[in-house]
C-alpha positions as protocol buffer text, in pm:
chain_id: "A"
residue {
  index: 1
  type: MET
  ca { x: 1039 y: -3864 z: 5305 }
}
residue {
  index: 2
  type: ASP
  ca { x: 865 y: -3858 z: 5545 }
}
residue {
  index: 3
  type: VAL
  ca { x: 515 y: -3907 z: 5452 }
}
residue {
  index: 4
  type: GLY
  ca { x: 351 y: -3889 z: 5816 }
}
residue {
  index: 5
  type: ALA
  ca { x: 544 y: -3599 z: 5911 }
}
residue {
  index: 6
  type: GLY
  ca { x: 502 y: -3436 z: 5545 }
}
residue {
  index: 7
  type: LYS
  ca { x: 884 y: -3376 z: 5557 }
}
residue {
  index: 8
  type: ALA
  ca { x: 1160 y: -3476 z: 5280 }
}
residue {
  index: 9
  type: ILE
  ca { x: 1500 y: -3382 z: 5121 }
}
residue {
  index: 10
  type: LEU
  ca { x: 1603 y: -3329 z: 4767 }
}
residue {
  index: 11
  type: TRP
  ca { x: 1915 y: -3261 z: 4597 }
}
residue {
  index: 12
  type: ASP
  ca { x: 1950 y: -2916 z: 4501 }
}
residue {
  index: 13
  type: HIS
  ca { x: 2126 y: -2877 z: 4176 }
}
residue {
  index: 14
  type: ARG
  ca { x: 2203 y: -2511 z: 4218 }
}
residue {
  index: 15
  type: ALA
  ca { x: 2374 y: -2562 z: 4530 }
}
residue {
  index: 16
  type: GLY
  ca { x: 2534 y: -2893 z: 4490 }
}
residue {
  index: 17
  type: GLY
  ca { x: 2362 y: -3071 z: 4825 }
}
residue {
  index: 18
  type: TRP
  ca { x: 2069 y: -3220 z: 5005 }
}
residue {
  index: 19
  type: ALA
  ca { x: 1884 y: -2964 z: 5127 }
}
residue {
  index: 20
  type: PHE
  ca { x: 1519 y: -2940 z: 5305 }
}
residue {
  index: 21
  type: ASP
  ca { x: 1277 y: -2739 z: 5139 }
}
residue {
  index: 22
  type: PRO
  ca { x: 930 y: -2846 z: 5222 }
}
residue {
  index: 23
  type: ASP
  ca { x: 764 y: -2583 z: 5030 }
}
residue {
  index: 24
  type: LEU
  ca { x: 961 y: -2725 z: 4700 }
}
residue {
  index: 25
  type: VAL
  ca { x: 881 y: -3046 z: 4790 }
}
residue {
  index: 26
  type: ALA
  ca { x: 510 y: -2990 z: 4830 }
}
residue {
  index: 27
  type: ARG
  ca { x: 487 y: -2784 z: 4494 }
}
residue {
  index: 28
  type: PHE
  ca { x: 644 y: -3131 z: 4353 }
}
residue {
  index: 29
  type: VAL
  ca { x: 458 y: -3373 z: 4494 }
}
residue {
  index: 30
  type: ASN
  ca { x: 103 y: -3234 z: 4481 }
}
residue {
  index: 31
  type: ASP
  ca { x: 157 y: -3114 z: 4115 }
}
residue {
  index: 32
  type: TYR
  ca { x: -95 y: -3368 z: 3905 }
}
residue {
  index: 33
  type: ARG
  ca { x: 189 y: -3301 z: 3635 }
}
residue {
  index: 34
  type: ASN
  ca { x: 458 y: -3498 z: 3832 }
}
residue {
  index: 35
  type: GLY
  ca { x: 254 y: -3823 z: 3976 }
}
residue {
  index: 36
  type: ASP
  ca { x: 481 y: -4052 z: 3740 }
}
residue {
  index: 37
  type: ARG
  ca { x: 811 y: -3932 z: 3822 }
}
residue {
  index: 38
  type: PHE
  ca { x: 837 y: -4024 z: 4193 }
}
residue {
  index: 39
  type: GLU
  ca { x: 765 y: -4345 z: 4370 }
}
residue {
  index: 40
  type: THR
  ca { x: 808 y: -4542 z: 4690 }
}
residue {
  index: 41
  type: ALA
  ca { x: 1134 y: -4701 z: 4723 }
}
residue {
  index: 42
  type: ASP
  ca { x: 1368 y: -4906 z: 4983 }
}
residue {
  index: 43
  type: ARG
  ca { x: 1674 y: -4738 z: 5125 }
}
residue {
  index: 44
  type: VAL
  ca { x: 1918 y: -4929 z: 4924 }
}
residue {
  index: 45
  type: THR
  ca { x: 1744 y: -4830 z: 4631 }
}
residue {
  index: 46
  type: ALA
  ca { x: 1712 y: -4441 z: 4707 }
}
residue {
  index: 47
  type: GLU
  ca { x: 2085 y: -4476 z: 4776 }
}
residue {
  index: 48
  type: ARG
  ca { x: 2152 y: -4578 z: 4449 }
}
residue {
  index: 49
  type: VAL
  ca { x: 1946 y: -4339 z: 4267 }
}
residue {
  index: 50
  type: ALA
  ca { x: 2065 y: -4042 z: 4513 }
}
residue {
  index: 51
  type: GLU
  ca { x: 2431 y: -4109 z: 4377 }
}
residue {
  index: 52
  type: ALA
  ca { x: 2315 y: -4084 z: 4016 }
}
residue {
  index: 53
  type: ILE
  ca { x: 2113 y: -3814 z: 4048 }
}
residue {
  index: 54
  type: SER
  ca { x: 2377 y: -3622 z: 4273 }
}
residue {
  index: 55
  type: GLY
  ca { x: 2670 y: -3712 z: 4048 }
}
residue {
  index: 56
  type: GLY
  ca { x: 2829 y: -3925 z: 4333 }
}
residue {
  index: 57
  type: SER
  ca { x: 2713 y: -3724 z: 4671 }
}
residue {
  index: 58
  type: ALA
  ca { x: 2604 y: -4004 z: 4897 }
}
residue {
  index: 59
  type: LEU
  ca { x: 2223 y: -3966 z: 5058 }
}
residue {
  index: 60
  type: PRO
  ca { x: 2258 y: -3850 z: 5401 }
}
residue {
  index: 61
  type: ASP
  ca { x: 2212 y: -4124 z: 5697 }
}
residue {
  index: 62
  type: GLU
  ca { x: 1921 y: -4156 z: 5905 }
}
residue {
  index: 63
  type: ASP
  ca { x: 2063 y: -3957 z: 6133 }
}
residue {
  index: 64
  type: GLY
  ca { x: 2165 y: -3660 z: 5954 }
}
residue {
  index: 65
  type: ILE
  ca { x: 1835 y: -3658 z: 5772 }
}
residue {
  index: 66
  type: ARG
  ca { x: 1657 y: -3669 z: 6108 }
}
residue {
  index: 67
  type: ALA
  ca { x: 1901 y: -3327 z: 6185 }
}
residue {
  index: 68
  type: MET
  ca { x: 1791 y: -3178 z: 5878 }
}
residue {
  index: 69
  type: PHE
  ca { x: 1421 y: -3194 z: 5965 }
}
residue {
  index: 70
  type: ALA
  ca { x: 1448 y: -3089 z: 6352 }
}
residue {
  index: 71
  type: SER
  ca { x: 1680 y: -2769 z: 6248 }
}
residue {
  index: 72
  type: GLY
  ca { x: 1493 y: -2662 z: 5957 }
}
residue {
  index: 73
  type: THR
  ca { x: 1784 y: -2658 z: 5760 }
}
residue {
  index: 74
  type: SER
  ca { x: 1721 y: -2577 z: 5397 }
}
residue {
  index: 75
  type: GLY
  ca { x: 1804 y: -2512 z: 5023 }
}
residue {
  index: 76
  type: GLY
  ca { x: 2061 y: -2223 z: 5179 }
}
residue {
  index: 77
  type: GLY
  ca { x: 2359 y: -2480 z: 5108 }
}
residue {
  index: 78
  type: PRO
  ca { x: 2503 y: -2798 z: 5096 }
}
residue {
  index: 79
  type: TRP
  ca { x: 2460 y: -3061 z: 5372 }
}
residue {
  index: 80
  type: PRO
  ca { x: 2648 y: -3158 z: 5557 }
}
residue {
  index: 81
  type: PRO
  ca { x: 2710 y: -2794 z: 5653 }
}
residue {
  index: 82
  type: GLY
  ca { x: 3060 y: -2688 z: 5568 }
}
residue {
  index: 83
  type: GLN
  ca { x: 3096 y: -2853 z: 5241 }
}
C-alpha cells in the first residue's frame, strides 16, 4: 500500500491474482472493525505473507506494482496480465 498516494494492491481470491481495487481497499482499511487485521510490514515480511495467502503466487515487484497503479489495473483479472 502506498499510503501517501492512497493506492494499494490486494490478492483477489476470485480472480486468482493481484489486483488494484482502490474502492475495496478503502472500504477495508477505513472499516473500524478491521483495525486489528492489518499492520505495516517490510518488503520481506510482505513477500512471505503474500505467498502464504495467495497459495504461492509471489507479490509483484516494485515496478509491477507501480505499473498496476499507473494503469489502473483492477480486479478484472490476475496480475501480470495474461496469466
